[in-house]
Amino acid sequence: YDVLQKFVGRPSLLERNVVRDAPHIVGFRSRHIVGSTENEAYGSGLGAPPPGKLYTVVHVGDELRDPDDGDLLGYMGIYAGTVEVITNTGGSKWGQGELTHFAVRDTGREILQGDKLLPAIPPFNEDLVVSVPADSKLNGQVLAVAGGNFTVGGKYSVLAINRGKRDGLVPGSVVAIFARGQEVRDRFSRGQNWMAFTATYDTVQLPNERSGTVLIFQVHDRMSYGVVV
């Protein structure tokens, strides 16, 4: 559980309506242009939440599309921080409604204007049961490496995969990751000198190679997040 809490980074899946309509950060106190721990921020669209209420600040990342059919599953939600309500203030001079004044209590990255404000994400509970997925022929794909513009992942990286609840995955499911086997040219398959006959060769598909193990911790209908263990 310590590993999950420390390395997972609390990514989420943001649906299109959340990206369009969710409350957001509008600015920071003392003319800061980004927010970090011990800074103060202002948010819009929350109404008048009580002092002490916590919200998670989420940065909208890249689209997540299912490689099987191209459907838009949502957007990568990158954990930026946790903020606590101090008070509510009057709206702007253009009458855009109440602003909520926050103290930044925790950050995973810099908080920016426009980052979304969502209900605080609860910590992991100690009831995560490690299990084998019910579908032994899951055959999903990695959609993305969470946390930034990463194209490769390693131990403790968080991966988004295109399989979820409807495929029988639950928090605690463990899946294997395989790298697709490379297609190579077998220049000696016909007993020829490949230096002399470079155009006559067969191709061979090498087998897929096991590259990692992933523990699933967050499951949506058509996609999931897991940490490479």
mmCIF file of C-alpha atoms in Angstrom:
data_model
loop_
_atom_site.group_PDB
_atom_site.id
_atom_site.type_symbol
_atom_site.label_atom_id
_atom_site.label_comp_id
_atom_site.label_asym_id
_atom_site.label_seq_id
_atom_site.Cartn_x
_atom_site.Cartn_y
_atom_site.Cartn_z
ATOM 1 C CA TYR A 1 0.000 0.000 0.000
ATOM 2 C CA ASP A 2 2.911 2.363 0.659
ATOM 3 C CA VAL A 3 4.137 1.734 -2.884
ATOM 4 C CA LEU A 4 0.701 2.437 -4.335
ATOM 5 C CA GLN A 5 0.284 5.634 -2.339
ATOM 6 C CA LYS A 6 3.729 6.915 -3.261
ATOM 7 C CA PHE A 7 4.044 6.033 -6.927
ATOM 8 C CA VAL A 8 0.564 5.831 -8.395
ATOM 9 C CA GLY A 9 0.126 9.608 -8.690
ATOM 10 C CA ARG A 10 -3.674 9.263 -8.649
ATOM 11 C CA PRO A 11 -4.427 9.509 -12.366
ATOM 12 C CA SER A 12 -8.063 9.454 -13.477
ATOM 13 C CA LEU A 13 -10.216 9.219 -16.563
ATOM 14 C CA LEU A 14 -11.958 12.492 -17.419
ATOM 15 C CA GLU A 15 -15.064 12.327 -19.575
ATOM 16 C CA ARG A 16 -15.744 14.976 -22.186
ATOM 17 C CA ASN A 17 -18.463 16.727 -20.150
ATOM 18 C CA VAL A 18 -16.119 16.936 -17.126
ATOM 19 C CA VAL A 19 -13.407 18.570 -19.235
ATOM 20 C CA ARG A 20 -15.974 21.058 -20.548
ATOM 21 C CA ASP A 21 -18.051 21.819 -17.441
ATOM 22 C CA ALA A 22 -16.148 20.952 -14.235
ATOM 23 C CA PRO A 23 -15.163 23.732 -11.766
ATOM 24 C CA HIS A 24 -11.637 24.996 -12.333
ATOM 25 C CA ILE A 25 -8.729 27.009 -10.962
ATOM 26 C CA VAL A 26 -8.917 30.657 -12.060
ATOM 27 C CA GLY A 27 -5.830 32.137 -10.402
ATOM 28 C CA PHE A 28 -3.472 32.388 -7.447
ATOM 29 C CA ARG A 29 -2.842 34.768 -4.596
ATOM 30 C CA SER A 30 0.111 37.210 -4.646
ATOM 31 C CA ARG A 31 0.377 37.162 -8.437
ATOM 32 C CA HIS A 32 1.738 33.626 -8.657
ATOM 33 C CA ILE A 33 1.314 32.056 -12.085
ATOM 34 C CA VAL A 34 1.446 28.451 -10.819
ATOM 35 C CA GLY A 35 0.447 26.871 -7.526
ATOM 36 C CA SER A 36 2.473 24.687 -5.183
ATOM 37 C CA THR A 37 2.415 23.644 -1.541
ATOM 38 C CA GLU A 38 1.671 26.519 0.876
ATOM 39 C CA ASN A 39 0.358 28.720 -1.964
ATOM 40 C CA GLU A 40 -3.239 29.893 -2.120
ATOM 41 C CA ALA A 41 -5.534 29.629 -5.123
ATOM 42 C CA TYR A 42 -8.991 30.632 -6.304
ATOM 43 C CA GLY A 43 -11.535 28.408 -8.013
ATOM 44 C CA SER A 44 -14.772 29.015 -9.881
ATOM 45 C CA GLY A 45 -17.946 26.981 -10.345
ATOM 46 C CA LEU A 46 -18.190 25.326 -6.919
ATOM 47 C CA GLY A 47 -20.932 27.483 -5.408
ATOM 48 C CA ALA A 48 -20.202 27.974 -1.698
ATOM 49 C CA PRO A 49 -18.518 24.846 -0.256
ATOM 50 C CA PRO A 50 -17.848 24.882 3.516
ATOM 51 C CA PRO A 51 -14.405 25.754 4.909
ATOM 52 C CA GLY A 52 -12.219 22.683 5.323
ATOM 53 C CA LYS A 53 -13.691 20.763 2.370
ATOM 54 C CA LEU A 54 -11.029 19.127 0.205
ATOM 55 C CA TYR A 55 -10.845 19.031 -3.571
ATOM 56 C CA THR A 56 -8.500 17.265 -5.956
ATOM 57 C CA VAL A 57 -6.921 19.402 -8.662
ATOM 58 C CA VAL A 58 -6.603 17.525 -11.943
ATOM 59 C CA HIS A 59 -4.714 18.585 -15.058
ATOM 60 C CA VAL A 60 -6.337 17.582 -18.350
ATOM 61 C CA GLY A 61 -3.926 15.423 -20.318
ATOM 62 C CA ASP A 62 -4.025 13.688 -23.684
ATOM 63 C CA GLU A 63 -6.983 11.936 -25.271
ATOM 64 C CA LEU A 64 -7.324 8.236 -24.510
ATOM 65 C CA ARG A 65 -8.624 6.380 -27.562
ATOM 66 C CA ASP A 66 -9.274 2.675 -27.794
ATOM 67 C CA PRO A 67 -6.834 1.284 -30.396
ATOM 68 C CA ASP A 68 -9.339 -1.496 -31.168
ATOM 69 C CA ASP A 69 -11.999 0.834 -32.629
ATOM 70 C CA GLY A 70 -10.735 4.415 -32.274
ATOM 71 C CA ASP A 71 -13.471 5.393 -29.793
ATOM 72 C CA LEU A 72 -12.685 8.289 -27.454
ATOM 73 C CA LEU A 73 -12.641 6.804 -23.945
ATOM 74 C CA GLY A 74 -11.916 10.153 -22.289
ATOM 75 C CA TYR A 75 -8.927 12.251 -21.313
ATOM 76 C CA MET A 76 -5.991 11.480 -19.073
ATOM 77 C CA GLY A 77 -6.534 13.176 -15.729
ATOM 78 C CA ILE A 78 -3.138 13.953 -14.156
ATOM 79 C CA TYR A 79 -3.105 14.561 -10.409
ATOM 80 C CA ALA A 80 -1.862 18.110 -9.726
ATOM 81 C CA GLY A 81 -2.669 18.555 -6.045
ATOM 82 C CA THR A 82 -5.150 18.736 -3.183
ATOM 83 C CA VAL A 83 -6.647 22.018 -2.010
ATOM 84 C CA GLU A 84 -8.671 22.925 1.082
ATOM 85 C CA VAL A 85 -11.439 25.530 1.159
ATOM 86 C CA ILE A 86 -10.596 28.613 3.242
ATOM 87 C CA THR A 87 -13.640 30.724 2.433
ATOM 88 C CA ASN A 88 -15.897 31.917 -0.375
ATOM 89 C CA THR A 89 -15.663 35.393 -1.837
ATOM 90 C CA GLY A 90 -17.776 37.583 -4.069
ATOM 91 C CA GLY A 91 -17.745 37.125 -7.825
ATOM 92 C CA SER A 92 -15.777 39.144 -10.316
ATOM 93 C CA LYS A 93 -16.856 42.557 -11.561
ATOM 94 C CA TRP A 94 -18.417 40.801 -14.552
ATOM 95 C CA GLY A 95 -20.734 38.842 -12.275
ATOM 96 C CA GLN A 96 -19.335 35.384 -12.932
ATOM 97 C CA GLY A 97 -20.458 33.981 -9.561
ATOM 98 C CA GLU A 98 -18.731 33.003 -6.312
ATOM 99 C CA LEU A 99 -15.042 32.360 -6.120
ATOM 100 C CA THR A 100 -13.692 29.814 -3.671
ATOM 101 C CA HIS A 101 -10.461 30.625 -1.835
ATOM 102 C CA PHE A 102 -8.179 27.585 -1.313
ATOM 103 C CA ALA A 103 -5.011 26.654 0.510
ATOM 104 C CA VAL A 104 -2.842 24.182 -1.416
ATOM 105 C CA ARG A 105 -2.183 21.208 0.865
ATOM 106 C CA ASP A 106 -0.400 18.767 -1.439
ATOM 107 C CA THR A 107 0.973 18.723 -4.971
ATOM 108 C CA GLY A 108 1.968 16.089 -7.490
ATOM 109 C CA ARG A 109 2.993 18.661 -10.076
ATOM 110 C CA GLU A 110 2.494 22.415 -10.565
ATOM 111 C CA ILE A 111 -1.108 23.614 -10.424
ATOM 112 C CA LEU A 112 -2.113 25.725 -13.419
ATOM 113 C CA GLN A 113 -4.976 28.012 -14.377
ATOM 114 C CA GLY A 114 -7.743 25.931 -15.915
ATOM 115 C CA ASP A 115 -6.950 22.746 -13.959
ATOM 116 C CA LYS A 116 -10.161 20.995 -12.927
ATOM 117 C CA LEU A 117 -11.515 20.743 -9.367
ATOM 118 C CA LEU A 118 -13.033 17.372 -8.474
ATOM 119 C CA PRO A 119 -14.152 15.742 -5.207
ATOM 120 C CA ALA A 120 -11.127 14.670 -3.174
ATOM 121 C CA ILE A 121 -9.815 11.221 -4.079
ATOM 122 C CA PRO A 122 -9.861 8.905 -1.057
ATOM 123 C CA PRO A 123 -6.668 7.055 -0.164
ATOM 124 C CA PHE A 124 -6.249 3.383 -0.951
ATOM 125 C CA ASN A 125 -7.955 1.102 1.540
ATOM 126 C CA GLU A 126 -6.252 -2.011 2.780
ATOM 127 C CA ASP A 127 -8.789 -4.302 1.139
ATOM 128 C CA LEU A 128 -7.160 -4.600 -2.272
ATOM 129 C CA VAL A 129 -7.222 -8.328 -3.071
ATOM 130 C CA VAL A 130 -4.599 -9.486 -5.562
ATOM 131 C CA SER A 131 -6.324 -11.736 -8.115
ATOM 132 C CA VAL A 132 -6.079 -13.307 -11.536
ATOM 133 C CA PRO A 133 -8.472 -11.764 -14.094
ATOM 134 C CA ALA A 134 -11.520 -13.905 -14.826
ATOM 135 C CA ASP A 135 -10.862 -13.612 -18.572
ATOM 136 C CA SER A 136 -7.635 -15.451 -19.322
ATOM 137 C CA LYS A 137 -7.740 -14.125 -22.916
ATOM 138 C CA LEU A 138 -7.902 -10.462 -21.950
ATOM 139 C CA ASN A 139 -5.667 -9.377 -24.844
ATOM 140 C CA GLY A 140 -5.752 -5.624 -24.202
ATOM 141 C CA GLN A 141 -3.252 -2.932 -25.110
ATOM 142 C CA VAL A 142 -1.373 -0.170 -23.312
ATOM 143 C CA LEU A 143 -2.942 3.195 -24.119
ATOM 144 C CA ALA A 144 -0.517 5.514 -22.367
ATOM 145 C CA VAL A 145 2.071 5.958 -19.627
ATOM 146 C CA ALA A 146 0.604 8.304 -17.009
ATOM 147 C CA GLY A 147 2.328 11.328 -15.547
ATOM 148 C CA GLY A 148 3.469 13.255 -18.584
ATOM 149 C CA ASN A 149 4.653 12.836 -22.156
ATOM 150 C CA PHE A 150 6.236 9.455 -21.567
ATOM 151 C CA THR A 151 6.410 6.821 -24.290
ATOM 152 C CA VAL A 152 8.086 4.087 -22.216
ATOM 153 C CA GLY A 153 7.548 2.903 -18.665
ATOM 154 C CA GLY A 154 9.414 0.911 -16.041
ATOM 155 C CA LYS A 155 8.964 -0.221 -12.476
ATOM 156 C CA TYR A 156 6.399 1.950 -10.625
ATOM 157 C CA SER A 157 5.203 3.569 -13.831
ATOM 158 C CA VAL A 158 1.429 3.872 -14.144
ATOM 159 C CA LEU A 159 -0.106 2.516 -17.340
ATOM 160 C CA ALA A 160 -3.537 3.048 -18.886
ATOM 161 C CA ILE A 161 -4.912 -0.065 -20.644
ATOM 162 C CA ASN A 162 -7.984 -0.491 -22.847
ATOM 163 C CA ARG A 163 -9.726 -3.105 -20.704
ATOM 164 C CA GLY A 164 -12.001 -2.485 -17.734
ATOM 165 C CA LYS A 165 -15.105 -3.559 -15.836
ATOM 166 C CA ARG A 166 -16.880 -4.982 -18.838
ATOM 167 C CA ASP A 167 -13.861 -7.261 -19.373
ATOM 168 C CA GLY A 168 -13.965 -8.548 -15.794
ATOM 169 C CA LEU A 169 -11.130 -6.452 -14.326
ATOM 170 C CA VAL A 170 -11.356 -5.275 -10.715
ATOM 171 C CA PRO A 171 -8.940 -3.374 -8.444
ATOM 172 C CA GLY A 172 -6.276 -5.907 -7.519
ATOM 173 C CA SER A 173 -6.273 -7.743 -10.860
ATOM 174 C CA VAL A 174 -2.759 -8.601 -12.012
ATOM 175 C CA VAL A 175 -1.918 -8.728 -15.715
ATOM 176 C CA ALA A 176 1.206 -9.497 -17.694
ATOM 177 C CA ILE A 177 2.642 -7.095 -20.251
ATOM 178 C CA PHE A 178 4.187 -8.455 -23.438
ATOM 179 C CA ALA A 179 6.168 -6.568 -26.049
ATOM 180 C CA ARG A 180 5.144 -7.458 -29.577
ATOM 181 C CA GLY A 181 7.674 -9.633 -31.351
ATOM 182 C CA GLN A 182 9.657 -7.938 -34.084
ATOM 183 C CA GLU A 183 9.353 -8.980 -37.720
ATOM 184 C CA VAL A 184 12.844 -9.774 -39.005
ATOM 185 C CA ARG A 185 14.340 -10.747 -42.343
ATOM 186 C CA ASP A 186 15.708 -14.281 -42.486
ATOM 187 C CA ARG A 187 18.349 -13.725 -45.144
ATOM 188 C CA PHE A 188 19.656 -17.294 -44.879
ATOM 189 C CA SER A 189 16.341 -19.167 -45.149
ATOM 190 C CA ARG A 190 17.086 -20.308 -48.704
ATOM 191 C CA GLY A 191 20.706 -21.155 -48.166
ATOM 192 C CA GLN A 192 21.846 -18.150 -50.151
ATOM 193 C CA ASN A 193 24.588 -15.641 -49.583
ATOM 194 C CA TRP A 194 22.562 -12.658 -48.424
ATOM 195 C CA MET A 195 25.384 -10.302 -49.343
ATOM 196 C CA ALA A 196 24.845 -11.250 -52.977
ATOM 197 C CA PHE A 197 21.061 -11.633 -53.006
ATOM 198 C CA THR A 198 19.707 -8.870 -50.803
ATOM 199 C CA ALA A 199 16.219 -8.951 -52.370
ATOM 200 C CA THR A 200 15.484 -12.653 -51.821
ATOM 201 C CA TYR A 201 14.621 -13.353 -48.215
ATOM 202 C CA ASP A 202 11.757 -14.548 -46.032
ATOM 203 C CA THR A 203 10.348 -12.691 -43.034
ATOM 204 C CA VAL A 204 9.937 -14.278 -39.622
ATOM 205 C CA GLN A 205 7.692 -13.049 -36.811
ATOM 206 C CA LEU A 206 9.546 -13.362 -33.513
ATOM 207 C CA PRO A 207 7.431 -14.345 -30.475
ATOM 208 C CA ASN A 208 6.040 -11.807 -28.040
ATOM 209 C CA GLU A 209 8.320 -11.242 -25.050
ATOM 210 C CA ARG A 210 7.233 -10.817 -21.430
ATOM 211 C CA SER A 211 8.283 -7.347 -20.287
ATOM 212 C CA GLY A 212 6.447 -6.698 -17.027
ATOM 213 C CA THR A 213 3.654 -7.268 -14.512
ATOM 214 C CA VAL A 214 0.966 -4.697 -13.755
ATOM 215 C CA LEU A 215 -1.254 -4.432 -10.666
ATOM 216 C CA ILE A 216 -4.596 -2.828 -11.580
ATOM 217 C CA PHE A 217 -5.787 -0.287 -8.995
ATOM 218 C CA GLN A 218 -8.427 1.856 -10.750
ATOM 219 C CA VAL A 219 -11.063 0.398 -13.073
ATOM 220 C CA HIS A 220 -13.500 2.170 -15.412
ATOM 221 C CA ASP A 221 -15.969 0.594 -17.820
ATOM 222 C CA ARG A 222 -13.653 0.347 -20.828
ATOM 223 C CA MET A 223 -10.200 1.175 -19.429
ATOM 224 C CA SER A 224 -8.083 0.800 -16.287
ATOM 225 C CA TYR A 225 -4.970 2.141 -14.596
ATOM 226 C CA GLY A 226 -2.296 -0.103 -13.145
ATOM 227 C CA VAL A 227 1.159 0.230 -11.621
ATOM 228 C CA VAL A 228 4.140 -1.741 -12.967
ATOM 229 C CA VAL A 229 5.365 -3.897 -10.086
#
